[in-house]
Each structure stands twice: as C-alpha cells, then as structure tokens.
Coordinates of C-alpha atoms and ligand atoms in Angstrom, one line a residue:
M1 CA 76.4 63.1 149.1
A2 CA 72.8 64.1 149.4
G3 CA 72.1 67.9 149.2
E4 CA 75.1 68.8 147.1
T5 CA 76.6 68.3 143.7
N6 CA 78.1 64.8 143.1
A7 CA 81.9 64.9 142.7
G8 CA 82.8 64.5 139.0
A9 CA 79.2 65.1 137.9
L10 CA 77.6 68.5 137.5
W11 CA 74.3 67.9 139.4
G12 CA 73.0 66.3 142.6
A13 CA 71.7 68.9 145.0
R14 CA 68.1 68.1 144.5
F15 CA 68.6 64.3 145.0
A16 CA 68.3 62.5 148.3
H17 CA 71.0 60.0 147.4
G18 CA 73.9 59.7 145.0
P19 CA 73.6 57.6 141.8
S20 CA 73.4 53.8 142.1
E21 CA 76.4 51.9 140.9
A22 CA 74.5 50.5 137.9
M23 CA 73.3 54.0 137.0
A24 CA 76.8 55.5 137.2
A25 CA 78.2 52.6 135.2
L26 CA 75.7 53.2 132.4
S27 CA 76.0 56.9 132.5
R28 CA 79.7 57.2 132.5
S29 CA 81.4 58.3 129.3
T30 CA 84.9 59.3 130.3
H31 CA 86.3 56.1 128.8
F32 CA 85.5 57.4 125.4
D33 CA 84.8 61.1 125.6
W34 CA 88.3 61.8 127.2
R35 CA 89.6 62.6 123.7
L36 CA 87.4 65.7 123.8
V37 CA 89.5 67.3 126.6
P38 CA 91.3 69.7 124.3
Y39 CA 88.0 71.1 123.0
D40 CA 86.5 71.3 126.5
L41 CA 89.6 73.3 127.7
A42 CA 89.5 75.6 124.7
A43 CA 85.8 76.3 125.1
T44 CA 86.2 76.8 128.8
R45 CA 88.9 79.3 128.1
A46 CA 86.7 81.2 125.6
H47 CA 83.8 81.0 128.1
A48 CA 86.0 82.4 130.9
A49 CA 87.0 85.2 128.6
E50 CA 83.4 86.1 128.0
L51 CA 82.5 85.9 131.7
H52 CA 85.4 88.3 132.3
D53 CA 84.3 90.6 129.5
K54 CA 80.8 90.7 131.0
G55 CA 82.1 91.4 134.5
F56 CA 81.5 88.0 136.1
L57 CA 85.2 87.2 136.5
S58 CA 87.8 89.7 137.9
P59 CA 91.0 90.1 135.9
D60 CA 92.9 88.2 138.6
D61 CA 90.4 85.3 138.6
F62 CA 90.5 85.2 134.8
A63 CA 94.3 85.0 134.9
T64 CA 94.1 82.2 137.6
V65 CA 91.7 80.2 135.4
G66 CA 93.8 80.8 132.3
G67 CA 96.9 79.5 134.1
A68 CA 95.1 76.4 135.4
L69 CA 93.6 75.6 132.0
E70 CA 97.1 75.9 130.4
A71 CA 98.5 73.5 133.0
L72 CA 95.6 71.0 132.4
S73 CA 96.3 71.2 128.7
E74 CA 99.9 70.3 129.1
E75 CA 99.1 67.5 131.5
Y76 CA 96.6 66.1 129.0
E77 CA 99.2 66.2 126.2
S78 CA 101.7 64.4 128.4
G79 CA 99.1 61.8 129.3
S80 CA 99.1 62.5 133.1
L81 CA 95.6 64.1 133.1
V82 CA 93.2 61.2 133.7
P83 CA 89.6 61.0 134.8
A84 CA 88.6 59.5 138.2
D85 CA 86.2 56.5 138.4
S86 CA 83.6 58.8 140.0
D87 CA 83.7 61.2 137.0
E88 CA 80.5 61.0 134.9
D89 CA 81.9 62.6 131.8
V90 CA 84.6 64.8 130.4
H91 CA 82.8 68.0 131.5
G92 CA 82.2 66.8 135.1
A93 CA 85.8 65.5 135.4
L94 CA 87.3 68.8 134.2
E95 CA 85.2 70.8 136.5
R96 CA 86.2 68.6 139.4
I97 CA 89.9 68.9 138.6
L98 CA 89.6 72.7 138.0
I99 CA 87.9 73.1 141.4
E100 CA 90.7 71.1 143.0
R101 CA 93.2 73.5 141.4
V102 CA 91.5 76.9 141.8
G103 CA 88.9 76.3 144.5
P104 CA 85.1 75.8 144.5
A105 CA 84.2 79.4 144.1
L106 CA 86.1 80.1 141.0
G107 CA 85.9 76.6 139.5
G108 CA 82.2 76.6 140.1
A109 CA 81.7 80.0 138.6
L110 CA 82.6 78.8 135.2
R111 CA 79.4 76.9 134.8
A112 CA 77.3 80.0 134.5
G113 CA 75.5 80.4 131.2
R114 CA 76.3 77.1 129.7
S115 CA 75.1 73.5 129.8
R116 CA 76.7 70.2 128.9
N117 CA 74.2 70.1 126.1
D118 CA 75.6 73.0 124.2
Q119 CA 79.1 72.1 125.3
I120 CA 79.0 68.5 123.9
A121 CA 77.2 69.6 120.6
T122 CA 80.1 72.1 120.2
F123 CA 82.9 69.7 121.0
V124 CA 81.6 67.1 118.6
R125 CA 81.7 69.7 115.8
L126 CA 85.2 70.8 116.8
Y127 CA 86.3 67.1 116.9
M128 CA 84.8 66.5 113.4
R129 CA 86.5 69.6 112.1
D130 CA 89.9 68.3 113.1
S131 CA 89.3 64.7 112.2
A132 CA 88.0 65.7 108.8
Q133 CA 91.3 67.3 108.1
A134 CA 93.2 64.2 109.2
L135 CA 91.0 62.0 106.9
R136 CA 91.4 64.5 104.1
S137 CA 95.2 64.3 104.2
A138 CA 95.2 60.5 104.4
L139 CA 92.7 60.2 101.5
L140 CA 94.8 62.5 99.3
E141 CA 97.8 60.4 100.1
V142 CA 96.1 57.3 98.7
A143 CA 94.9 59.2 95.6
Q144 CA 98.4 60.6 95.1
V145 CA 99.9 57.1 95.2
L146 CA 97.3 55.8 92.6
H147 CA 98.3 58.8 90.4
Q148 CA 102.0 58.1 90.8
R149 CA 101.5 54.4 89.9
A150 CA 99.3 55.3 87.0
S151 CA 102.1 57.5 85.7
E152 CA 104.7 54.7 86.0
V153 CA 102.8 52.1 84.0
G154 CA 102.7 54.3 80.8
D155 CA 100.5 52.8 78.1
A156 CA 100.5 49.2 79.4
V157 CA 97.2 47.4 78.8
M158 CA 95.1 45.0 80.8
P159 CA 91.8 43.2 80.4
G160 CA 88.8 45.3 81.5
R161 CA 85.7 43.6 82.8
T162 CA 81.9 44.1 83.1
H163 CA 79.8 41.6 85.1
Y164 CA 83.2 40.2 86.0
Q165 CA 83.4 38.8 82.4
L166 CA 86.2 39.8 80.1
A167 CA 85.0 42.9 78.2
Q168 CA 87.5 45.2 76.5
P169 CA 91.2 46.1 76.9
V170 CA 91.9 49.2 79.0
L171 CA 95.1 51.0 80.0
V172 CA 96.4 50.0 83.4
G173 CA 96.7 53.7 84.3
H174 CA 93.1 54.2 83.3
Y175 CA 92.1 51.5 85.7
L176 CA 94.2 52.8 88.6
M177 CA 92.8 56.3 88.2
A178 CA 89.3 54.9 88.2
H179 CA 90.0 54.1 91.9
A180 CA 91.5 57.5 92.5
W181 CA 88.5 59.7 91.3
P182 CA 86.1 58.4 94.0
L183 CA 88.6 59.3 96.7
V184 CA 88.9 62.8 95.1
R185 CA 85.1 63.1 95.4
D186 CA 85.3 61.9 99.0
V187 CA 87.6 64.8 99.7
S188 CA 85.2 67.2 98.1
R189 CA 82.4 65.7 100.2
I190 CA 84.5 66.4 103.3
D191 CA 85.0 70.0 102.1
D192 CA 81.2 70.5 101.6
F193 CA 80.6 69.0 105.1
L194 CA 83.0 71.4 106.7
V195 CA 81.0 74.4 105.5
R196 CA 77.8 73.1 107.1
N197 CA 79.8 72.1 110.2
D198 CA 81.1 75.6 110.7
V199 CA 78.2 76.8 112.9
S200 CA 78.6 77.0 116.7
P201 CA 75.9 75.6 119.0
Y202 CA 77.7 77.2 122.0
G203 CA 75.4 79.5 124.0
G204 CA 72.4 77.4 123.3
G205 CA 72.5 76.3 127.0
A206 CA 70.5 73.3 127.9
L207 CA 67.9 74.1 125.1
A208 CA 66.6 77.6 125.3
G209 CA 69.8 79.7 125.2
G210 CA 72.1 81.0 128.0
G211 CA 70.4 83.2 130.6
V212 CA 73.2 85.3 131.9
G213 CA 73.9 87.5 128.9
L214 CA 77.0 86.0 127.4
S215 CA 77.6 86.4 123.7
P216 CA 77.4 83.2 121.7
E217 CA 79.0 85.1 118.8
A218 CA 82.1 85.9 120.8
I219 CA 82.6 82.4 122.1
G220 CA 81.8 80.9 118.6
A221 CA 84.4 83.2 117.0
A222 CA 87.0 82.3 119.6
L223 CA 86.5 78.7 118.8
G224 CA 87.0 79.5 115.1
F225 CA 83.4 79.0 113.9
A226 CA 82.1 81.1 111.0
S227 CA 78.7 81.6 112.6
V228 CA 76.3 80.7 115.4
S229 CA 73.3 78.4 115.3
P230 CA 70.1 80.5 114.7
N231 CA 68.1 78.1 116.9
S232 CA 69.3 76.8 120.3
L233 CA 66.9 73.8 120.3
D234 CA 68.3 72.7 116.9
G235 CA 71.9 73.6 117.8
T236 CA 71.9 71.5 121.0
S237 CA 70.0 68.5 119.8
S238 CA 70.6 67.9 116.1
R239 CA 73.3 65.4 115.1
D240 CA 72.6 65.3 111.3
G241 CA 76.1 66.6 110.9
V242 CA 77.5 63.5 112.7
A243 CA 75.4 61.3 110.5
E244 CA 76.7 63.2 107.4
F245 CA 80.3 62.7 108.6
L246 CA 79.6 59.0 109.2
F247 CA 78.1 58.7 105.7
I248 CA 81.3 60.2 104.2
A249 CA 83.3 57.8 106.3
A250 CA 81.2 54.8 105.2
Q251 CA 81.5 55.9 101.6
I252 CA 85.3 56.1 101.9
G253 CA 85.1 52.6 103.4
V254 CA 83.1 51.4 100.5
D255 CA 85.4 53.0 97.9
L256 CA 88.4 51.4 99.6
S257 CA 86.6 48.1 99.7
R258 CA 86.4 48.2 95.9
V259 CA 90.2 48.8 95.7
A260 CA 90.7 46.0 98.2
E261 CA 88.6 43.5 96.3
D262 CA 90.6 44.2 93.1
I263 CA 93.8 43.7 95.0
I264 CA 92.6 40.4 96.6
V265 CA 91.4 38.9 93.3
L266 CA 94.1 40.2 91.0
S267 CA 96.9 39.1 93.3
S268 CA 95.6 35.6 93.5
G269 CA 97.5 32.8 91.7
E270 CA 94.8 32.4 89.1
F271 CA 95.2 36.1 87.9
G272 CA 98.8 36.9 88.9
Y273 CA 98.4 40.6 87.8
L274 CA 99.8 41.9 91.1
T275 CA 102.5 40.8 93.5
L276 CA 102.2 42.2 97.0
D277 CA 105.3 43.4 98.8
D278 CA 106.3 41.3 101.8
A279 CA 106.0 44.3 104.1
F280 CA 102.3 44.6 103.2
S281 CA 101.2 41.0 103.2
T282 CA 100.9 38.3 105.8
G283 CA 101.7 34.6 106.1
S284 CA 99.7 31.6 107.3
S285 CA 100.3 29.9 110.6
M286 CA 99.8 26.5 109.0
M287 CA 100.5 26.8 105.3
P288 CA 104.2 27.8 104.8
Q289 CA 103.7 28.8 101.1
K290 CA 101.0 31.3 101.8
K291 CA 101.2 35.1 101.2
N292 CA 97.9 36.7 102.1
P293 CA 96.4 40.1 101.3
D294 CA 95.3 40.7 104.8
I295 CA 95.5 44.5 104.6
A296 CA 93.1 44.5 101.7
E297 CA 90.8 42.1 103.5
L298 CA 90.8 44.2 106.6
A299 CA 90.1 47.3 104.5
R300 CA 87.2 45.4 102.9
G301 CA 86.0 44.2 106.3
K302 CA 86.1 47.7 107.9
A303 CA 83.7 48.9 105.3
G304 CA 81.0 46.8 107.0
R305 CA 81.8 48.4 110.3
L306 CA 81.8 51.9 108.9
I307 CA 78.3 51.3 107.3
G308 CA 77.1 49.9 110.7
N309 CA 78.3 53.1 112.5
L310 CA 76.2 55.2 110.1
T311 CA 73.1 53.1 110.2
G312 CA 73.3 52.7 114.0
L313 CA 73.4 56.4 114.5
L314 CA 70.6 57.0 112.1
A315 CA 68.5 54.5 114.1
T316 CA 69.4 56.4 117.3
L317 CA 68.4 59.7 115.8
K318 CA 65.1 58.6 114.3
A319 CA 62.0 60.2 115.9
L320 CA 64.0 61.7 118.8
P321 CA 61.8 64.5 120.2
L322 CA 63.2 68.0 120.7
A323 CA 65.5 69.0 122.3
Y324 CA 68.5 67.2 123.9
N325 CA 68.0 63.6 124.9
R326 CA 70.6 61.4 126.5
D327 CA 70.3 59.1 123.5
L328 CA 72.6 61.6 121.8
Q329 CA 75.5 60.4 123.9
E330 CA 75.5 57.4 121.5
D331 CA 76.8 59.6 118.7
K332 CA 80.4 59.6 119.9
E333 CA 81.5 55.9 119.9
P334 CA 80.6 55.3 116.3
L335 CA 82.1 58.6 115.3
F336 CA 85.4 57.9 117.1
D337 CA 85.4 54.4 115.8
S338 CA 84.9 55.5 112.2
V339 CA 87.7 58.0 112.4
D340 CA 90.1 55.6 114.1
S341 CA 89.3 52.8 111.6
L342 CA 89.9 55.0 108.6
L343 CA 93.1 56.5 110.0
L344 CA 94.4 52.9 110.3
V345 CA 93.2 51.7 106.9
L346 CA 94.1 54.7 104.7
P347 CA 97.9 54.7 105.5
A348 CA 98.0 50.9 105.1
M349 CA 96.4 51.1 101.7
S350 CA 98.8 53.9 100.7
G351 CA 101.7 51.7 101.6
L352 CA 100.3 48.6 99.9
L353 CA 99.6 50.5 96.7
E354 CA 103.0 52.2 96.7
T355 CA 104.8 48.8 97.0
V356 CA 102.7 46.4 94.9
T357 CA 104.3 45.1 91.8
F358 CA 102.3 45.2 88.6
N359 CA 103.0 42.2 86.4
L360 CA 102.4 44.1 83.2
D361 CA 103.3 41.2 80.9
V362 CA 100.7 39.0 82.5
M363 CA 98.1 41.7 82.2
A364 CA 99.0 42.5 78.5
A365 CA 98.9 38.8 77.6
G366 CA 95.4 38.5 79.0
S367 CA 94.1 41.8 77.6
T368 CA 92.6 40.4 74.4
A369 CA 91.4 37.1 75.8
G370 CA 87.7 36.2 75.9
F371 CA 87.0 37.8 72.5
A372 CA 87.7 41.2 74.1
L373 CA 88.3 42.7 70.6
A374 CA 84.8 41.6 69.2
T375 CA 83.4 45.1 69.8
D376 CA 86.3 46.6 67.9
V377 CA 85.6 44.4 64.9
A378 CA 81.9 45.5 65.0
D379 CA 83.0 49.1 65.3
S380 CA 85.2 48.7 62.3
L381 CA 82.3 47.4 60.2
V382 CA 80.3 50.4 61.3
A383 CA 83.1 52.6 59.9
N384 CA 82.6 50.8 56.6
G385 CA 78.9 51.7 56.6
V386 CA 77.4 48.6 58.1
P387 CA 74.5 49.4 60.6
F388 CA 75.6 48.6 64.1
R389 CA 72.8 46.1 64.7
E390 CA 73.9 44.1 61.7
A391 CA 77.6 44.4 62.6
H392 CA 76.7 43.1 66.1
E393 CA 75.0 40.1 64.6
V394 CA 77.9 39.3 62.1
V395 CA 80.5 39.5 64.9
G396 CA 78.3 37.5 67.2
Q397 CA 78.3 34.7 64.6
L398 CA 82.0 35.1 64.2
V399 CA 82.5 34.6 67.9
S400 CA 80.2 31.6 68.0
W401 CA 82.2 30.1 65.1
C402 CA 85.5 30.7 66.9
E403 CA 84.1 29.0 70.0
Q404 CA 83.0 26.0 68.0
H405 CA 86.4 25.7 66.4
G406 CA 88.4 26.5 69.5
V407 CA 90.2 29.5 68.0
D408 CA 90.6 33.2 68.9
L409 CA 89.6 36.0 66.5
P410 CA 93.0 36.7 64.9
Q411 CA 93.4 33.0 64.0
V412 CA 90.5 33.0 61.6
S413 CA 91.7 32.9 58.0
D414 CA 90.7 35.4 55.4
A415 CA 88.6 32.7 53.5
E416 CA 86.8 31.7 56.7
L417 CA 86.1 35.4 57.5
S418 CA 84.6 36.1 54.1
A419 CA 82.6 32.8 54.2
L420 CA 81.0 34.0 57.4
S421 CA 80.0 37.4 56.0
P422 CA 80.9 39.5 53.0
H423 CA 81.4 42.4 55.5
L424 CA 84.3 40.6 57.1
A425 CA 87.1 41.7 54.7
P426 CA 90.7 40.9 55.6
S427 CA 91.2 44.5 56.7
V428 CA 89.2 43.8 59.9
R429 CA 92.4 42.2 61.1
E430 CA 93.9 45.7 61.6
V431 CA 91.7 46.3 64.6
M432 CA 92.5 43.0 66.2
S433 CA 95.1 44.1 68.7
A434 CA 94.9 45.6 72.2
D435 CA 96.8 48.7 71.1
A436 CA 94.5 49.3 68.2
S437 CA 91.5 48.7 70.4
V438 CA 92.5 51.2 73.1
A439 CA 93.6 53.8 70.5
R440 CA 90.0 53.9 69.1
K441 CA 88.6 55.0 72.5
S442 CA 89.7 58.5 71.9
G443 CA 86.8 60.5 73.2
R444 CA 87.0 62.4 76.5
G445 CA 87.2 59.9 79.4
G446 CA 88.2 57.0 77.1
T447 CA 91.1 54.7 77.5
A448 CA 93.2 55.9 74.5
P449 CA 96.7 56.7 75.6
A450 CA 96.4 60.4 74.7
R451 CA 93.2 60.6 76.8
V452 CA 94.7 58.8 79.7
A453 CA 97.7 61.1 79.6
Q454 CA 95.2 64.1 79.7
Q455 CA 93.4 62.4 82.6
R456 CA 96.7 62.1 84.5
D457 CA 97.2 65.8 84.1
E458 CA 93.7 66.6 85.2
L459 CA 94.0 64.3 88.2
K460 CA 97.3 65.8 89.2
A461 CA 95.9 69.3 88.9
E462 CA 92.9 68.3 91.0
L463 CA 95.1 66.7 93.7
Q464 CA 97.3 69.8 93.8
R465 CA 94.2 72.1 94.1
L466 CA 92.8 69.9 97.0
S467 CA 96.1 69.6 98.7
A468 CA 96.5 73.4 98.8
G469 CA 92.9 73.9 100.0
Ligands
LIG501 N1 77.7 63.1 127.9 C1 76.6 63.7 127.2 C2 76.6 63.5 125.7 O1 77.5 63.0 125.3 C3 76.6 65.2 127.5 C4 76.0 65.5 128.8 C5 74.6 65.9 128.7 N2 74.0 65.1 129.7 C6 72.8 65.5 130.3 N3 72.4 64.7 131.2 N4 72.2 66.5 129.9 O2 75.7 63.8 125.0

C-alpha cells in the first residue's frame, strides 16, 4: 500500500506503510457514522454541481456522477450499501465505492476543494437539523396528550405538594399541564437552536478555506443552509452547536424524568392515584402480583445518560486548540445516542400518558388531607381584616390543636373555634372545602377552574402554533 492512498481512507501516499491494525481499529468510525451517508451523498452532489459550474467536471462526467450518487442513495435506503472493514469513515467508504462505480479519475476528482473536516462539520449540522424535527414532533405529541388528558378531567381536584408534603388542593388538569409547559419550552429551545444551526461550514476545507475557487455559498444554499460560516477555522472546528443540541436533549430527559417520577410514585399502592394500562406496564419474573412502571423508570434512567452525553462532550471540547482535532470525532456517538434514546422514550411516554387511568375519586378524597385548607382559613381571616402574620399564627394554633385532638379542620366545633381565637368565627367553615379552596386561586396562572380552562385554551393555541411551525 505504500506510496498510494489507502483503500477506504482518503490519505496514504506519503506513508511508507499502511496503518497498523490497532490504529485502524481506533480510527474507524463507519460503525456509527454510516447514518450520515444521505448527507454525504447530498453534499457530494452539490459539490459535483459546483465543480461542473466552475469547469472542473464536463457535463458528461457530471451526469455520470449524478447517476452513481442516485444509485448509491437507493442502495443505502434498501440497506444494501454497507462499508467494508477497510473503510476508515463514511467519507472514505463512499469515495472508494464511487471509484469502483465511475473509475478513479472521476471518483477521485470529487475531492478537490473540500476536506473531511468541513464535510463532517456540515453533515453533523444536517443530521441535527433533521433529528431536531423528529424530536420536535415527538415532544409535541407528548404535550398534546397531556393537554387532552387535562381536558378530560374537568374540574377534578387532587392534593398538591411542596417539599413532598401535602400543601394545597389543585386541579388535576392544572397539574397535568404543569408537565406540558416545560415540553413546550423545549420545542421553542429546538426552534432557537435551529436558527443558529442554519450556517454552513462547507467550503472551509481542512481549516483555511477551499483552494480551487468553489463557492461555499452555492453549496451551502444547495444543502438548504441560510448562510455560510464567516470563519473557516471556526466553521470546521466548533461543536458548540452539538453541545447545545445535547443540552436540549438532556433538558428534555430531565423534564420527562419529572413526569416519570410522578407516575412511579402516584401509581404505587400507597397513593393509588393512577392505574397504568397493561400495554404500558411490565410484570415481575418472581412476584406474580406485580405490575411495574418500567417505562417511567426507563425514562427516568435515560435522563442520566442524556446528561452524561452532554457533560462528556463538553469535557472533550474544553481547551481544544484551533482548528480541527480528531477529538471532534467523539461528538457523534453521544449525539446519535441522545437522539435514539429520546426517540424511544418520547413515544412510549405518549402511549403511557394516553392510556393511564386517573382515579379521580382517590385524588379528591386526599385533596384536603394534611390540613391542606389551613392557608385558605388564614386567607379568609385576612379578608376580614386580620393581618396575615396574625392569621398565620391563629391558624397554626388551630392546626396544632387539631393534631393534639386527632381531628381535621372541619371537625372542630364552633365553640372550640371561638375558644381558640375570636377571629375564628363559624363563617370560616365556608372555605373548608377543596372546591372553595381552588376557586379562591383566581389570579392568572392559578388553579381556579376558570383559570385552568383559560390555561387549556392557551396551551392548545400554543401547541397549534408550534405544530404549524
Ligand atoms: N471522522 C472524522 C470526524 O468525525 C472526520 C474525518 C476527519 N479526519 C481527519 N483526520 N482530519 O470528525
């Protein structure tokens, strides 16, 4: 092999020997970068068009290359296009295959004016553009299911918690939509990312720019980019866009892990708020009675992996000198893994949420437990002119009295109330129900039924806007 380009690689002539087996094994990336074939073929087509435009390829040669690329594309789609063991990466493999089809002169001519460094930077952006759309649709689907379920439950109430302690009653629909809004923000994060991602690094060459006079603008436009990177060093060697994408993926994972945690806890026997559908739960190999929330647990577990993909890449990028370094090959596996993981988790979560049964009677029964109406009693004293600080103390004493006597707030008699404080008139009883409690939270964003209905309309409008966009 000495003295010529290694088969399936794009270099070799200045080397006395071919690569060692250990070197080739470490260097090889076809087992993961093969999914970039469609982008490589599209860019090679745009590149050939530009070579033709600038007089480097005759019309006949351009047509021959176009036909070969078309055939490769079809073979890739059918699964019959595969790399050889000797291929170093997707670029080397495709050049080798193209040379086999159209001959060394023509196949080899296509390398003029480009480098794997600007190619890979471009393909990763194209891959992220497509995957972002797939994630976006899957995310919107989960948010739509949450909206749908929030519409079905009407004005049903449930216990709300802070610090995992019973706090105040809230509407079940309010709770469900609290899990939808973060996903809506994730979609808008994706949209912001797509704007920054819409810059082509193609034409940056190895680092300094292409040297044969091809137009980066023409190729960038053919690949659907809005503009071209203003700096070839930056274009070929920055991966902050990949890190940003991985952050969004990690944030989606974290958001889903919070949904998952609620599902796991609230479907447990102790709570019984939720019953999982058989199609979206699993059994135990040993305990015949078990029905486990494995989907939610896997969703929660994947969040760790998604965070790891982000932090791993950031560690790789830290202090890398300009311009391209081979370390950058390490961007792809975490990127692909995050996309694959989310495209498994999101549809499973949609299905789980679509089919889970809400045990609204159990939730309603628990909605005022744990003195969850104490704040409403204090608020009602404020309405009667008592300063909140004093109202807080009076109700604190009332709760302490109830605890000592083993009773709940509505069970305290009028005489006992007035003995505790002259502010505790019998009329405070009017606020001692979950319905009265939620109705008082009538400001924007509150859990009052009218506000939750408004929120459903706003969420629906937002989901429609994002689905159209
Ligand atoms: N496979 C490399 C990557 O993923 C691209 C090839 C660039 N290699 C090189 N030796 N310059 O980043």
